[in-house]
């Protein structure tokens, strides 16, 4: 039994069609609707999805198809990881962010009210199927967030890709499909190369978390009203300022990073709310933290992260506060 899971919008635009095409191949297909956006990534939404699976009689031989953005992918992946102690999940990402990043790598989770992704599991998808033509139906705000993870993958691993993004900004924002396909493929290759060597996130994979200590804190402290893409964009800009003092990240690289993010339609200025104290409190729950200290994945330069299996650094809270203030003053 296949269970297609999507939110109302994606069901209407794409997932119902997909379910019909699968049925036409004599597959037994059920469809389940879940909430949209971060509202999908809650313990309550997971429980409701489980109740539906039970009603449908979905057994250990069923497969879940997650059709949608990163939020639905994370909820469905986590539910598949625990249903009957683990059933297969197929990821069908329909946002740029999910195609370029979230659908691959097996990290699945739901949020707690004050802490992003705290409850989750590693569950590799059986397959990932992406078609950039579905990006045409995305609202602008749902589309541009994806560039944050694309820029991040370039910033941590591939300066040539970063230069390509600098050259291709206009066409990417205009959703030229050959450029989008290239960007997704290149970001995925970078992620696959890093994740393959560290599936369980025991060390090196943390390089992919550049911008995410501050980014996740912004999401959680704002009650998830700040979305993941913009939050990571601001997070990278702030952490690049932290990196100047901690790793010698060049100032002109921080400027290039901010300029590229702005050109792609993303914010870089830390908002005045949530207050910095709430941000720091949320950052204290970050999964990279060790021995009670906040850790960040900070680059040495564009395309270059510290070597070794412990690529994160403990950062004093005063340094973070200082970078937040500098980020506000600069823009
Ligand atoms: N598991 C991972 O490795 C990983 C990595 C990065 C991000 N994430 C997670 O991904 C989430 C963000 O994902 P997102 O940016 O895709 O946003 P999202 O999942 O919140 O979806 C955004 C909106 O886009 C709509 N939508 C999706 N596809 C559409 C389409 N083709 N046409 C029209 N509308 C469409 C949805 O209905 C939704 O309202 C965050 O929760 C983040 O933590 C996970």
mmCIF file of N, CA and C in Angstrom, residues 37 55 65 68 94 127 135 137 145 155 160 162 165 180 202 210 238 276 288 313 323:
data_model
loop_
_atom_site.group_PDB
_atom_site.id
_atom_site.type_symbol
_atom_site.label_atom_id
_atom_site.label_comp_id
_atom_site.label_asym_id
_atom_site.label_seq_id
_atom_site.Cartn_x
_atom_site.Cartn_y
_atom_site.Cartn_z
ATOM 1 N N UNK A 37 3.327 23.905 6.059
ATOM 2 C CA UNK A 37 4.476 24.596 6.650
ATOM 3 C C UNK A 37 4.882 23.992 7.982
ATOM 4 N N UNK A 55 -6.254 3.996 10.707
ATOM 5 C CA UNK A 55 -7.583 3.883 10.074
ATOM 6 C C UNK A 55 -7.485 3.221 8.708
ATOM 7 N N UNK A 65 4.734 8.221 0.772
ATOM 8 C CA UNK A 65 5.280 9.145 -0.230
ATOM 9 C C UNK A 65 5.088 10.553 0.287
ATOM 10 N N UNK A 68 5.922 17.385 -1.180
ATOM 11 C CA UNK A 68 5.819 18.753 -0.675
ATOM 12 C C UNK A 68 7.151 19.358 -0.327
ATOM 13 N N UNK A 94 8.841 19.319 -3.583
ATOM 14 C CA UNK A 94 8.194 20.234 -4.527
ATOM 15 C C UNK A 94 8.578 21.694 -4.296
ATOM 16 N N UNK A 127 13.932 6.559 -2.056
ATOM 17 C CA UNK A 127 14.264 7.266 -3.289
ATOM 18 C C UNK A 127 13.866 8.726 -3.176
ATOM 19 N N UNK A 135 8.242 23.840 -9.604
ATOM 20 C CA UNK A 135 8.590 25.070 -8.876
ATOM 21 C C UNK A 135 7.843 26.279 -9.432
ATOM 22 N N UNK A 137 4.767 26.769 -9.695
ATOM 23 C CA UNK A 137 3.533 27.117 -8.965
ATOM 24 C C UNK A 137 3.813 27.675 -7.565
ATOM 25 N N UNK A 145 13.285 31.085 -0.388
ATOM 26 C CA UNK A 145 13.927 30.501 0.780
ATOM 27 C C UNK A 145 14.910 29.401 0.392
ATOM 28 N N UNK A 155 28.912 27.964 -0.076
ATOM 29 C CA UNK A 155 29.774 28.665 0.885
ATOM 30 C C UNK A 155 30.616 27.695 1.714
ATOM 31 N N UNK A 160 33.810 27.749 -6.598
ATOM 32 C CA UNK A 160 33.486 27.908 -8.028
ATOM 33 C C UNK A 160 31.965 27.969 -8.205
ATOM 34 N N UNK A 162 29.954 29.018 -5.906
ATOM 35 C CA UNK A 162 29.567 30.315 -5.356
ATOM 36 C C UNK A 162 29.687 31.393 -6.442
ATOM 37 N N UNK A 165 26.894 31.126 -8.864
ATOM 38 C CA UNK A 165 25.661 31.713 -8.312
ATOM 39 C C UNK A 165 25.702 33.237 -8.436
ATOM 40 N N UNK A 180 18.009 26.468 -12.608
ATOM 41 C CA UNK A 180 17.531 25.841 -11.367
ATOM 42 C C UNK A 180 17.980 24.385 -11.290
ATOM 43 N N UNK A 202 27.789 12.472 13.069
ATOM 44 C CA UNK A 202 28.680 12.349 14.224
ATOM 45 C C UNK A 202 29.833 13.336 14.190
ATOM 46 N N UNK A 210 26.365 25.511 8.721
ATOM 47 C CA UNK A 210 26.741 26.930 8.684
ATOM 48 C C UNK A 210 25.447 27.769 8.613
ATOM 49 N N UNK A 238 25.121 36.579 9.997
ATOM 50 C CA UNK A 238 25.594 36.841 11.363
ATOM 51 C C UNK A 238 26.799 35.945 11.685
ATOM 52 N N UNK A 276 17.339 39.699 21.401
ATOM 53 C CA UNK A 276 18.562 38.882 21.396
ATOM 54 C C UNK A 276 18.596 37.878 22.554
ATOM 55 N N UNK A 288 24.079 21.010 18.163
ATOM 56 C CA UNK A 288 25.546 20.934 18.039
ATOM 57 C C UNK A 288 26.261 21.294 19.348
ATOM 58 N N UNK A 313 32.848 25.179 16.315
ATOM 59 C CA UNK A 313 33.608 25.877 17.345
ATOM 60 C C UNK A 313 32.666 26.364 18.442
ATOM 61 N N UNK A 323 27.998 40.149 17.124
ATOM 62 C CA UNK A 323 27.761 39.975 15.675
ATOM 63 C C UNK A 323 26.336 40.390 15.305
#
